Coordinates of C-alpha atoms and ligand atoms in Angstrom, one line a residue:
X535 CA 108.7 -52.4 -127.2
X536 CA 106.9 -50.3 -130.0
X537 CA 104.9 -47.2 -128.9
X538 CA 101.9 -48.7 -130.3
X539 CA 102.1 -51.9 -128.1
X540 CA 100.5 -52.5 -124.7
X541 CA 102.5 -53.4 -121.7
X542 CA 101.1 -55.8 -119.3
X543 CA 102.0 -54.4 -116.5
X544 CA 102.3 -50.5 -115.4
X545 CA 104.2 -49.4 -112.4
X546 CA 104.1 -46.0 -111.1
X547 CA 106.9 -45.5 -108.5
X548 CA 110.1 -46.7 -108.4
X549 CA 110.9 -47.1 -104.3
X550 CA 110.8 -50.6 -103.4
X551 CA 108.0 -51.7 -103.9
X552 CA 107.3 -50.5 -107.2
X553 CA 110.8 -51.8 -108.8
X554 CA 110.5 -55.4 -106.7
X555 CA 106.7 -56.0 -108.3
X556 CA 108.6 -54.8 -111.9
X557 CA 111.6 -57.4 -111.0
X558 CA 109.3 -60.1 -110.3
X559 CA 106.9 -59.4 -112.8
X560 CA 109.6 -59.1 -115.8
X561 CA 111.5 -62.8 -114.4
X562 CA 107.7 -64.0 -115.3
X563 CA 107.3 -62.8 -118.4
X564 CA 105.4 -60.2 -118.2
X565 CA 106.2 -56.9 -120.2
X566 CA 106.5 -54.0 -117.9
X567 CA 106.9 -50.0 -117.7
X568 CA 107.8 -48.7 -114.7
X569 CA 107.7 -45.1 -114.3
X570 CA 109.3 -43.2 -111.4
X571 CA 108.8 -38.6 -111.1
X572 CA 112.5 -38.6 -109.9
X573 CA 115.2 -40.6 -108.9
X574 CA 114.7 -44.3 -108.2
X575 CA 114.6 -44.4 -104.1
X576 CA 113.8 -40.7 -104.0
X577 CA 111.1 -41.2 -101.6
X578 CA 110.5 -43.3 -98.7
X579 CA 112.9 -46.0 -99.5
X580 CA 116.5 -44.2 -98.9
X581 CA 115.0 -42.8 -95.4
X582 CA 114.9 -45.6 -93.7
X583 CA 116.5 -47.0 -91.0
X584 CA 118.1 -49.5 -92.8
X585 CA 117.3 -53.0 -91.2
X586 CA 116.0 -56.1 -92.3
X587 CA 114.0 -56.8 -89.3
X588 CA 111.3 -58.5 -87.9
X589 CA 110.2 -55.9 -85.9
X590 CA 110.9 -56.4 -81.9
X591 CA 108.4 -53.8 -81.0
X592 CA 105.5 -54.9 -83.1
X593 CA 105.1 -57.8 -81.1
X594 CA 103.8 -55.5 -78.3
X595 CA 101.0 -54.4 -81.1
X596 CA 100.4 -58.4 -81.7
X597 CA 101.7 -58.1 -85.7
X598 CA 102.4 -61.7 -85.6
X599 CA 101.9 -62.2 -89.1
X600 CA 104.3 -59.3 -90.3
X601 CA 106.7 -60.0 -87.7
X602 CA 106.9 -63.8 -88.9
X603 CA 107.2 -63.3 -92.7
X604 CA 109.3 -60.7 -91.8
X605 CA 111.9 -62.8 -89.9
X606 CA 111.7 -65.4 -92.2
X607 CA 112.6 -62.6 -95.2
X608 CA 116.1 -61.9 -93.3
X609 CA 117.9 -65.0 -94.4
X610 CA 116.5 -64.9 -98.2
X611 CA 117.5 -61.3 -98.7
X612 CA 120.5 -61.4 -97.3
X613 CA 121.6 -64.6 -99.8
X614 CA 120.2 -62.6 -101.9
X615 CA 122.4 -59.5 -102.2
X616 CA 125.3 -60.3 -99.4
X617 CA 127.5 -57.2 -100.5
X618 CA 124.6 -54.8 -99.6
X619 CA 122.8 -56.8 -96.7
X620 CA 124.3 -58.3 -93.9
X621 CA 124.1 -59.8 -90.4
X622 CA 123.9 -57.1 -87.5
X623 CA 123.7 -57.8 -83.4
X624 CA 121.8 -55.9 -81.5
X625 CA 122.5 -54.9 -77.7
X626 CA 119.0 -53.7 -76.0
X627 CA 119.9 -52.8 -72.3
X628 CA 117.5 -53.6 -69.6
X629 CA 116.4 -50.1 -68.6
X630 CA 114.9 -50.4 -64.5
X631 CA 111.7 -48.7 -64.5
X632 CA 111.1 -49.6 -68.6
X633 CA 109.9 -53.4 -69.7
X634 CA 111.2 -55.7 -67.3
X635 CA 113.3 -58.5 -68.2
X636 CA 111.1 -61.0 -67.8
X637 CA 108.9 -59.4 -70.7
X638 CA 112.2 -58.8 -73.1
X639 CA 113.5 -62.2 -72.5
X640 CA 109.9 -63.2 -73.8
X641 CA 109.7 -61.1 -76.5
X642 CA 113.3 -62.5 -78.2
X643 CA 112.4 -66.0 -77.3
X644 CA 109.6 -65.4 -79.5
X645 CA 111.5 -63.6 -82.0
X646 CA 114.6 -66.3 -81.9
X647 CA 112.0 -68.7 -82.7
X648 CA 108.7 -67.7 -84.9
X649 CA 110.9 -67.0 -88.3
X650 CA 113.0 -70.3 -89.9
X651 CA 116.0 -69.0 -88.2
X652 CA 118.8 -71.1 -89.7
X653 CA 121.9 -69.1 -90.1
X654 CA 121.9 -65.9 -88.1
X655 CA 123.0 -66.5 -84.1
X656 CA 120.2 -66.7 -81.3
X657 CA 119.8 -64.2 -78.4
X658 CA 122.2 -63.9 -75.6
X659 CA 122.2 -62.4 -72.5
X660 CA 125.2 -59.7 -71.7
X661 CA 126.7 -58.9 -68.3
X662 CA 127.7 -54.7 -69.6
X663 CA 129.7 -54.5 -66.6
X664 CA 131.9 -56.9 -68.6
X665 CA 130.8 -57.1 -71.6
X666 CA 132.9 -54.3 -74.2
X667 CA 129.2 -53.0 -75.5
X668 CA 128.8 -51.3 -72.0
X669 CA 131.8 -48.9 -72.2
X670 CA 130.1 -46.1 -74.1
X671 CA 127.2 -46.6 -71.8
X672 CA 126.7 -45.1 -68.8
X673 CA 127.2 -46.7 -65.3
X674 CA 124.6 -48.5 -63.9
X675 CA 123.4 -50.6 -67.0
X676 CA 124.6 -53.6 -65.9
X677 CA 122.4 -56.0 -68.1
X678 CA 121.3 -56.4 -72.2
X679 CA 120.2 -58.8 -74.4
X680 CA 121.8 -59.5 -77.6
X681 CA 119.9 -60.3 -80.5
X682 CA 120.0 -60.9 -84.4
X683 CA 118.6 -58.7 -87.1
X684 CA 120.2 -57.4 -90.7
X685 CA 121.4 -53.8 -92.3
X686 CA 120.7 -53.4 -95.7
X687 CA 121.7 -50.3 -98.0
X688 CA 118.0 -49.4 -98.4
X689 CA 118.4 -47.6 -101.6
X690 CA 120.9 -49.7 -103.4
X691 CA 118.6 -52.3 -102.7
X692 CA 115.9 -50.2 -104.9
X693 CA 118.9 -49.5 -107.5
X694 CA 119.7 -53.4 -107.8
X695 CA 116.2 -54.6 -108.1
X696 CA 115.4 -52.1 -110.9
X697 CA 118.8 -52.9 -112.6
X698 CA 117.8 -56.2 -112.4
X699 CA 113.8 -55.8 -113.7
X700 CA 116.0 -54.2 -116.7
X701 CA 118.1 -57.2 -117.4
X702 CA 114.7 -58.9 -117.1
X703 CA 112.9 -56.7 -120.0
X704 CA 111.2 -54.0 -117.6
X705 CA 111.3 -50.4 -119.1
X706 CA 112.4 -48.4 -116.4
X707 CA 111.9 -44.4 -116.1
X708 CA 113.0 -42.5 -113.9
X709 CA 112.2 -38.6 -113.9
X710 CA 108.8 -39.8 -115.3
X711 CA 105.9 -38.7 -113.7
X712 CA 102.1 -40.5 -114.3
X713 CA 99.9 -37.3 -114.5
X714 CA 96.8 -38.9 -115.5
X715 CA 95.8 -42.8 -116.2
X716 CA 92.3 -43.6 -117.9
X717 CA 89.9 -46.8 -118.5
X718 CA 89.5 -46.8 -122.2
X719 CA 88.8 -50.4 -124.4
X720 CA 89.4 -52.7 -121.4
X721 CA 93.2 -51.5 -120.7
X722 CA 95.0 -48.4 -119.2
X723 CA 95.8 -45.3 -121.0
X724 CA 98.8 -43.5 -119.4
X725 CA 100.0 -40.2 -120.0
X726 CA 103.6 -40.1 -118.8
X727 CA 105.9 -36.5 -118.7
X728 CA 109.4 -36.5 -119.1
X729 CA 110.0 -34.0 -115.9
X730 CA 113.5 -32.7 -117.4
X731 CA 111.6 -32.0 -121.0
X732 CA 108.3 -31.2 -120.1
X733 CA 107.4 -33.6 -122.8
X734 CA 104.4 -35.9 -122.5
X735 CA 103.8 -39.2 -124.1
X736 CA 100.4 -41.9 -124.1
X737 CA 101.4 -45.7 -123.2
X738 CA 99.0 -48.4 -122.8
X739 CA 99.2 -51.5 -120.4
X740 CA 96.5 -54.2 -119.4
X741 CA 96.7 -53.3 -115.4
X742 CA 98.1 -50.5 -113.7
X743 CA 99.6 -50.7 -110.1
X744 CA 99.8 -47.8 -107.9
X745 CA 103.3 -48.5 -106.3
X746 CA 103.5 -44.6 -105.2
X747 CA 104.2 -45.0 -101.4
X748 CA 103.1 -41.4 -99.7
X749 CA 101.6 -40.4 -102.6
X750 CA 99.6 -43.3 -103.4
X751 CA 96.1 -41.2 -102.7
X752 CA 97.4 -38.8 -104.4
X753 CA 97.8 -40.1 -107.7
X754 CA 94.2 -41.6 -107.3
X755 CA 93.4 -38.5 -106.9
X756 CA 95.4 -36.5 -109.7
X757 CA 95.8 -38.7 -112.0
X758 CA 93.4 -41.2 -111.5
X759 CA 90.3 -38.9 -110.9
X760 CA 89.1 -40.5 -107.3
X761 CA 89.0 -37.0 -105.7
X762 CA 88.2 -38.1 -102.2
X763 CA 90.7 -41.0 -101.7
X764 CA 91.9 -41.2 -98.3
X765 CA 93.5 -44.4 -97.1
X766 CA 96.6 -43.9 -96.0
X767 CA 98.0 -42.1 -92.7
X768 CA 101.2 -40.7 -93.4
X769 CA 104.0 -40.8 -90.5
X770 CA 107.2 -38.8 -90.4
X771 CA 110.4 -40.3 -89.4
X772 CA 113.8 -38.4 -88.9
X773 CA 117.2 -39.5 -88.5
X774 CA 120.4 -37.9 -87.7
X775 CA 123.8 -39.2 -88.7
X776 CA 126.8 -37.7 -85.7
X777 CA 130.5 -38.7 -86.1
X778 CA 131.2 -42.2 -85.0
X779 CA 130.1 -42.7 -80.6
X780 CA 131.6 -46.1 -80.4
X781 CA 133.8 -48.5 -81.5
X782 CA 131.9 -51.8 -81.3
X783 CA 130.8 -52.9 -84.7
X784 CA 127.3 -54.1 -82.9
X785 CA 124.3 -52.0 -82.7
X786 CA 122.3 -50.6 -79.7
X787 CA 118.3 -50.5 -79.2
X788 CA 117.6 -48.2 -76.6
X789 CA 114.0 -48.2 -74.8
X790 CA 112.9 -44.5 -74.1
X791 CA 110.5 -43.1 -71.5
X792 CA 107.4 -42.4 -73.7
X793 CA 107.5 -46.4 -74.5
X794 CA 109.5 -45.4 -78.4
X795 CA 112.3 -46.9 -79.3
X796 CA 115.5 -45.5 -81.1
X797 CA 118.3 -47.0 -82.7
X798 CA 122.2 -46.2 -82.8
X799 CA 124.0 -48.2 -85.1
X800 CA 127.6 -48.0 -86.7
X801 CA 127.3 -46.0 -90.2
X802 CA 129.9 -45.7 -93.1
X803 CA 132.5 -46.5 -90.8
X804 CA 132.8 -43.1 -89.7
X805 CA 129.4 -42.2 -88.6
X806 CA 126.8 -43.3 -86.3
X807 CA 123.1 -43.6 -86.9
X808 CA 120.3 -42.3 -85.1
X809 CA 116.5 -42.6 -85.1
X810 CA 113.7 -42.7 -85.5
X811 CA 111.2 -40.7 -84.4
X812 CA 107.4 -42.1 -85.3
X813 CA 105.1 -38.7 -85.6
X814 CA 101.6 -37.8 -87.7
X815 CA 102.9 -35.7 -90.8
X816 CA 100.5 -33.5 -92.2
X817 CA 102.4 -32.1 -95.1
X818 CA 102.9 -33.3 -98.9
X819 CA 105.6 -36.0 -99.1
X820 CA 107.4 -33.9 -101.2
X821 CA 108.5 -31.4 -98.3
X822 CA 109.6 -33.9 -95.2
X823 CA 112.4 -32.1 -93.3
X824 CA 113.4 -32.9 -89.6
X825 CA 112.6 -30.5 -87.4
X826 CA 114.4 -28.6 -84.4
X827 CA 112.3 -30.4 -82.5
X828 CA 113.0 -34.0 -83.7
X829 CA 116.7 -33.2 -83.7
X830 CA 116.2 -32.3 -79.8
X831 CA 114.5 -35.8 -79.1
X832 CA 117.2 -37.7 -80.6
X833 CA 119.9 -36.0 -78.7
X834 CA 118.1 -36.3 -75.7
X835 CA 116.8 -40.3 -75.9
X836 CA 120.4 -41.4 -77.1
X837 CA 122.0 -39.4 -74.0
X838 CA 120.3 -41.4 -71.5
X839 CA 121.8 -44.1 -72.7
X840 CA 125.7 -42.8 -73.3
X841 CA 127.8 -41.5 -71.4
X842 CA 129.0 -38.6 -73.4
X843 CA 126.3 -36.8 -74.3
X844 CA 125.1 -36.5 -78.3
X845 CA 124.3 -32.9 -78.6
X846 CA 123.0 -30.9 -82.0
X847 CA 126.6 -29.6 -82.3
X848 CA 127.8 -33.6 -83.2
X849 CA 125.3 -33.8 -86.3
X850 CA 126.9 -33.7 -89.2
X851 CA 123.8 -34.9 -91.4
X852 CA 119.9 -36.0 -90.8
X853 CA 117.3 -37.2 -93.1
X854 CA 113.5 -37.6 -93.2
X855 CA 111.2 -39.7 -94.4
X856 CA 107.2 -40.2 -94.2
X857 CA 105.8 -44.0 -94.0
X858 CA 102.8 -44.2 -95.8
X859 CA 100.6 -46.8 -93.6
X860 CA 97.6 -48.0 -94.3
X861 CA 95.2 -46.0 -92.2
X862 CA 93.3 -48.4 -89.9
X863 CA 92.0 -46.2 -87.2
X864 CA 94.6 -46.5 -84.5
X865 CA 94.9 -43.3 -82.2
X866 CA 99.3 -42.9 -81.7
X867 CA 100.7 -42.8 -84.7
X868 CA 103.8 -45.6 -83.8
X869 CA 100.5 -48.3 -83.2
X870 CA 99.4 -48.0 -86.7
X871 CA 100.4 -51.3 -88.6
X872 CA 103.4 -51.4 -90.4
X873 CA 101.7 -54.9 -92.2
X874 CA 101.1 -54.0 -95.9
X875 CA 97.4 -53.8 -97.8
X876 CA 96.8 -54.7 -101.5
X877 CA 93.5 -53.0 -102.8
X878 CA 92.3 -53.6 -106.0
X879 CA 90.2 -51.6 -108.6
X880 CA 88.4 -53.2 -111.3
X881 CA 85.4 -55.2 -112.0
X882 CA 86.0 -58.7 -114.2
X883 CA 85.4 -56.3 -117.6
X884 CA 87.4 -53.5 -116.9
X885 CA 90.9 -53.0 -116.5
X886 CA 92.8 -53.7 -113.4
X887 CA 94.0 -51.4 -110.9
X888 CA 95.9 -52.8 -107.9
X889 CA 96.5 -49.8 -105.0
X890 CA 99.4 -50.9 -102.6
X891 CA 99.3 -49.1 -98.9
X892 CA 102.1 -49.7 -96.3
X893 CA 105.1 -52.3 -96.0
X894 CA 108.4 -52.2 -94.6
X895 CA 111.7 -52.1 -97.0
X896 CA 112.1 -56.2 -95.8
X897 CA 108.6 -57.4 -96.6
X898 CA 108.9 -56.1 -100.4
X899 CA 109.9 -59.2 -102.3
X900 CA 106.9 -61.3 -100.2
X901 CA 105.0 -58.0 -101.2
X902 CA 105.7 -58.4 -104.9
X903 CA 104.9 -62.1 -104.7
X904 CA 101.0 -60.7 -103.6
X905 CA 101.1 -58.6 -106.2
X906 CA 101.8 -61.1 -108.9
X907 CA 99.3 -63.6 -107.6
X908 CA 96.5 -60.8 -108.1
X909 CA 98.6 -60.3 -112.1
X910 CA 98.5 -64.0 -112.6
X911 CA 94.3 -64.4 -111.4
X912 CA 93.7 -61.4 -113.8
X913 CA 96.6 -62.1 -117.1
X914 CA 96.7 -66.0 -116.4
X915 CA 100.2 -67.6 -115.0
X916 CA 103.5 -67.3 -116.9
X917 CA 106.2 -68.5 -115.4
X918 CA 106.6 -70.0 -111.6
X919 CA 107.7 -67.7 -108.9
X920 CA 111.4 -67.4 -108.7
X921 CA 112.5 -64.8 -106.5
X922 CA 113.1 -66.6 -102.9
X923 CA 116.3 -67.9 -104.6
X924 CA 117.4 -65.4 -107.5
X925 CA 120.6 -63.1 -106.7
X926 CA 120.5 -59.7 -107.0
X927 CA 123.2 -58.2 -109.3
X928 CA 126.6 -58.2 -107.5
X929 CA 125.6 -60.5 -104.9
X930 CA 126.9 -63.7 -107.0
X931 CA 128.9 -64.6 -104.1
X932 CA 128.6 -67.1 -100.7
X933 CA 126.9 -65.6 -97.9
X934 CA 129.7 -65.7 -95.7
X935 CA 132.6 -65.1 -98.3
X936 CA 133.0 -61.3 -98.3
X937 CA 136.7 -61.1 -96.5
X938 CA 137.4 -63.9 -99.3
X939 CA 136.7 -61.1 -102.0
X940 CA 137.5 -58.4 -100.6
X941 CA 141.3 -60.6 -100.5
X942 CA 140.5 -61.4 -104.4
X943 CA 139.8 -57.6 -105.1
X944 CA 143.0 -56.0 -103.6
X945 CA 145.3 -58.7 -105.5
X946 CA 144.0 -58.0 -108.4
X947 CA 144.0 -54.1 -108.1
X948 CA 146.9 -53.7 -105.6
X949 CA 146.7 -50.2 -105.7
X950 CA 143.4 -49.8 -104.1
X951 CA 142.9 -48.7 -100.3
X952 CA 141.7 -51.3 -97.9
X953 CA 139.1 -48.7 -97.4
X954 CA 138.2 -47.8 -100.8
X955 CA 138.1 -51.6 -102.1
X956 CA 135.7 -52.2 -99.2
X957 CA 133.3 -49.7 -100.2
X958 CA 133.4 -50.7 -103.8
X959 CA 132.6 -54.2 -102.7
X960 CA 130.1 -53.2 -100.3
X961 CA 128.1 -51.0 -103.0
X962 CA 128.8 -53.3 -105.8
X963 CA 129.6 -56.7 -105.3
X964 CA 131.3 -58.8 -107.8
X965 CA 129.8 -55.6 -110.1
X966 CA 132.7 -53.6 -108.5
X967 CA 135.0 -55.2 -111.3
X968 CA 132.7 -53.6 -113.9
X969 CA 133.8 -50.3 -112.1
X970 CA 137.5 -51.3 -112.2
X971 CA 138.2 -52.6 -115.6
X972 CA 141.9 -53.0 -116.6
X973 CA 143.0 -50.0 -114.0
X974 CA 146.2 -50.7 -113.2
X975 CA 146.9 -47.3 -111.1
X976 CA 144.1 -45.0 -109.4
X977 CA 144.9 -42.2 -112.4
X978 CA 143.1 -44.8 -114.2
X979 CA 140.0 -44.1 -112.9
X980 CA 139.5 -40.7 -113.8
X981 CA 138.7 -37.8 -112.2
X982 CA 138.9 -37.7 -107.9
X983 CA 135.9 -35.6 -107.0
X984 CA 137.2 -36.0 -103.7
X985 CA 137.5 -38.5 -101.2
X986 CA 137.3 -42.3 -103.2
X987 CA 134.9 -41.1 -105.7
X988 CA 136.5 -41.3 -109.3
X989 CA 135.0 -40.6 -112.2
X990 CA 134.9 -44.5 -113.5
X991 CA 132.3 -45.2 -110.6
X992 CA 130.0 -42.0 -111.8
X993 CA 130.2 -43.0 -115.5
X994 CA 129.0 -46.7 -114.1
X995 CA 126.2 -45.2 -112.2
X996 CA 125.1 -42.9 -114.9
X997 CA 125.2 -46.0 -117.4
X998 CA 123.7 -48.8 -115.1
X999 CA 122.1 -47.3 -112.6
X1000 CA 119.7 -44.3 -114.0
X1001 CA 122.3 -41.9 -112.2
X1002 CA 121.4 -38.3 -113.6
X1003 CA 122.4 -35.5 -110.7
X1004 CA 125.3 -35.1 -108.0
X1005 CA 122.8 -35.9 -105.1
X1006 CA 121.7 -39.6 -107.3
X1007 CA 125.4 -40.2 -106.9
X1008 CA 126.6 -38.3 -103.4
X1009 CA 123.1 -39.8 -101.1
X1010 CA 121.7 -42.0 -102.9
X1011 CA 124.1 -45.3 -104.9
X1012 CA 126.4 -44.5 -102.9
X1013 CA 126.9 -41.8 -99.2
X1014 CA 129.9 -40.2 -100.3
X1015 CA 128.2 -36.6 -99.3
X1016 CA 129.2 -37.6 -96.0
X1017 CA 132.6 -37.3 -96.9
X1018 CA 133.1 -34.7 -100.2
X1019 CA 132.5 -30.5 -99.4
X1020 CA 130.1 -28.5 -101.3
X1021 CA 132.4 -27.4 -103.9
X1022 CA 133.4 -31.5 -104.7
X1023 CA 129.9 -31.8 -105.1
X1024 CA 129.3 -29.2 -107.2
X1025 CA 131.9 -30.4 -109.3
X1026 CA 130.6 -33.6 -109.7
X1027 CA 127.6 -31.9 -111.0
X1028 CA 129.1 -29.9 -113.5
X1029 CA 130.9 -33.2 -114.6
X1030 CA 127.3 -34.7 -114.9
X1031 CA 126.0 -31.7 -116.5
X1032 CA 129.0 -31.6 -119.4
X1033 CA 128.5 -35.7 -119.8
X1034 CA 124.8 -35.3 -120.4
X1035 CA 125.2 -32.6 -123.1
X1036 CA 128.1 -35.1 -124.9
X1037 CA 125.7 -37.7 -124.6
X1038 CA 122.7 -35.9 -126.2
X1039 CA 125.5 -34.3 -129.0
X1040 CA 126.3 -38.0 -129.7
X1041 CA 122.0 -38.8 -130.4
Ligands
FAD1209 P1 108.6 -44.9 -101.9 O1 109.9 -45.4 -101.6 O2 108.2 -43.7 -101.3 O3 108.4 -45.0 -103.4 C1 107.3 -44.4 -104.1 C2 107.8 -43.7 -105.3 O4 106.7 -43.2 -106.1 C3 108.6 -42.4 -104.9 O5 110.0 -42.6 -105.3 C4 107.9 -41.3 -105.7 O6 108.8 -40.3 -106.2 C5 107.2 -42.1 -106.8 N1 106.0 -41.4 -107.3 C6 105.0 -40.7 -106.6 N2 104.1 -40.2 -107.4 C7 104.5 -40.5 -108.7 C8 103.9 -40.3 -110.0 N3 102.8 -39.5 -110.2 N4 104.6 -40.8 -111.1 C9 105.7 -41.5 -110.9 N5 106.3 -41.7 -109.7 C10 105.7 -41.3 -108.6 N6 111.3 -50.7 -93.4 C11 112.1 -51.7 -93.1 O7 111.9 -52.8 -93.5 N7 113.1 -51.5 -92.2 C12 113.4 -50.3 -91.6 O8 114.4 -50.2 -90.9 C13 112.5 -49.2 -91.9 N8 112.7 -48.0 -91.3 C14 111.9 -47.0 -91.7 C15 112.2 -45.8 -91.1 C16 111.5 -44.6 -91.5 C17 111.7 -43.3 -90.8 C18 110.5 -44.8 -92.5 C19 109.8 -43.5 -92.9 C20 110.2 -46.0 -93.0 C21 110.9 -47.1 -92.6 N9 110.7 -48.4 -93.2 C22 111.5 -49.4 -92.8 C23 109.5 -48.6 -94.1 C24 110.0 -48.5 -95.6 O9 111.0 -47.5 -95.7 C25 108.8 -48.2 -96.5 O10 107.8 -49.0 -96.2 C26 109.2 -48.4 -98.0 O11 110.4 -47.7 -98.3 C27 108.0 -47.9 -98.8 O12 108.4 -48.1 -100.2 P2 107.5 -47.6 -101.4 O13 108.1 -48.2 -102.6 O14 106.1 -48.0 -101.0 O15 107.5 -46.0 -101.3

């Protein structure tokens, strides 16, 4: 698109939310910017927990609304994008002195049965004297439940949607921050800067959508001029990541005493996940960090439960996050919806502005769908809505047919590791062939960095996936910092660092 031309559709932030309402937008025609300060999933969307989830424990705040879209999201998104989302069991132990039985076995029933389940298995009850789930535990859990949900890689999931709003015509870009946005002749002028040139450029668009998760009032504020917005109540979650605790490829949901829950669940095959904690944060979004404290309550809540104790000595990495809920009044910060709130801005002359405030990672595609109905009554109807059966790049393959490729993958590059063709698969898809090309020994692939990370999967991330520094690469497309030292990783970022000055040589 020309500089002089007017997008229909401006985007600021590229978590989630903001790169589903581009992907759904652009399948419909619409011509779309998208515009994200730093590196697509930067914010709130690679600090989650992970799951595609109805949300057990927002029953007990009556969300039936979000809990039953949300359920009923799980089987869509994981046809979806099966390499990066799949099926996960949960085991929730029956705690004596916690919810009884009688009020967990209600609250699955319902969750078995309020969302379209069709593929994913139903609730079952678990003797854990038996049952292999109960050896890490200790003695004297003798009963669980065992429920459905699904895991999804929260920021490839961001990566694939806005690789596939670029396939559709969006204009995605990243390190591009909105610092101000102005009414002028019925549209939107937007002043974008390039945040690794300082440069600053003037786009138009017909609406603008304020897709900025924790810093949604502050944009209004900055750039939009609405110096006493206010709507959102920002809550800090922390995670830590400690070598693996168990074996069983099932997760655990463990009740604690102040009525939280935390999860432990089976990460990069070498790891286990824990969190969250649920807390008012009253810092800028930029600075979330867990704290000594958070690190102490994890330790603790998950050692009630195991039998060998997790201590701060077994973390090997944490991360931090802040939700940005829609601030409706309640007093604890984990009884604040999670449901998402679409405001909009604009009287019938003026130009649009639609304000987005909470979500969860698995209600985004219904999310976008809201989003666009609002477009559509403002720019009139393009194109039907499409996304509930679309596939997200990579994920061109049967739900249940990963072993299948995974077989495919190592006969046609025989020199891969089990391990290393897995993770390519699991990050990629059938996209991981892209990677591979005609390799015909690892050399092939360029540089190690260390571990399984060659330089043919950096050069594809930097070229499809808006890839620009060693942590895009090593946290975000893909978790190899779990596995690669300081000085790997600061190898990798010299590589970037010489590949970005050939690049610009070559303009
Ligand atoms: P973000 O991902 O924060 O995206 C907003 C983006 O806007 C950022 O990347 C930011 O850099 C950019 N931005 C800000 N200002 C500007 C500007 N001026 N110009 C350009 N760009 C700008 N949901 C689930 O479904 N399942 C879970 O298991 C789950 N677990 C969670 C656990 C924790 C601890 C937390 C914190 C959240 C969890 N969630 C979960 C909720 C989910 O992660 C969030 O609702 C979702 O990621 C929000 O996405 P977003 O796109 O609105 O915000």
């Amino acid at each position: 698109m020309s500089d002089n031309q007017t997008y229909d559709l401006f985007v600021i932030g590229g978590g989630i939310n903001g790169c589903g309402i581009a992907r759904d937008a652009a399948g419909r025609g619409f011509t779309v910017m998208l515009a994200e300060k730093d590196d697509l999933a930067s914010g709130t969307s690679s600090s989650s927990t992970k799951l595609i989830h109805g949300g057990l424990r927002y029953l007990e705040h009556y969300e039936f609304r979000l809990v039953r879209e949300a359920l009923m999201e799980r089987e869509v998104l994981w046809r979806m994008a099966p390499h990066i989302i799949w099926p996960m069991r949960f085991i929730l132990p029956h705690q004596k002195g916690l919810r009884p039985a009688w009020l967990l076995r209600l609250g699955l029933f319902l969750y078995d049965h309020l969302g379209g389940r069709k593929l994913l298995p139903p609730t079952r009850v678990l003797d854990l004297r038996s049952d292999p789930a109960g050896g890490p535990l200790k003695p004297g859990f003798s009963k669980a439940f065992e429920y459905s949900d699904c895991w999804v890689n929260d920021a490839r999931l961001v990566a694939l949607n806005a690789r596939d709003a670029a396939d559709r015509g969006a204009e995605i870009r990243t390190r591009t921050k909105v610092v101000d946005a102005r009414r002028e002749d019925g549209s939107w002028t937007i002043s974008i800067e390039n945040c690794l040139t300082g440069q600053v450029q003037t786009v138009r668009a017909r609406l603008l959508i304020n897709a900025a998760g924790p810093w949604v009032d502050g944009v209004l504020r900055s750039a939009i001029g609405e110096n006493d917005a206010s709507n959102v109540r920002l809550v800090q979650g922390s995670h830590i990541v400690v070598r693996r605790k168990f074996e069983d490829e099932r997760a655990y949901f463990f009740q604690n005493r102040d009525e939280r829950i935390i999860f432990a669940i089976p990460y990069e095959r070498d790891f286990t996940l824990i969190g969250t904690t649920d807390h008012d944060f009253g810092g800028e979004p930029d600075d979330t960090e867990i704290s000594d404290g958070e690190i102490a309550y994890l330790c603790n809540a998950a050692s009630e439960y195991f039998a060998e104790p997790v201590t701060r000595d077994d973390v090997v990495w944490t991360y931090s996050g802040v939700r940005p809920l829609f601030d409706d009044g309640a007093s604890a910060a984990q009884e604040a919806t999670r449901d998402y709130v679409l405001v909009e801005d604009g009287g019938a002359e003026e130009a649009l502005l639609i304000n987005i405030f909470g979500g969860k990672i698995t209600t985004y595609r219904r999310l976008s769908e809201s989003v666009l109905e609002k477009v559509e009554k403002r720019l009139g109807a393009r194109k039907a809505r499409w996304t509930a059966h679309a596939i997200l790049p990579g994920g061109d393959f049967e739900t249940g047919g990963f072993d299948r490729l995974l077989g495919d993958l190592m006969e046609q590059y025989a020199f891969l590791a089990k391990e290393h063709a897995y993770r390519l698969l699991r990050l990629y898809g059938t996209r991981a062939a892209s990677i591979l090309g005609d390799a015909r020994r690892l050399e092939d692939l360029g540089t190690c960095f260390g571990s399984d990370l060659y330089a043919a999967e950096v050069d594809y991330l930097v070229e499809n996936e808006w890839a620009v520094t060693a942590d895009d690469i090593v946290w975000r497309r893909t978790k190899r910092g779990l596995q690669l030292s300081d000085e790997q990783i600061a190898t990798l970022a010299a590589y970037l660092q010489t590949s970005k000055s050939e690049a610009l040589k070559a303009v």
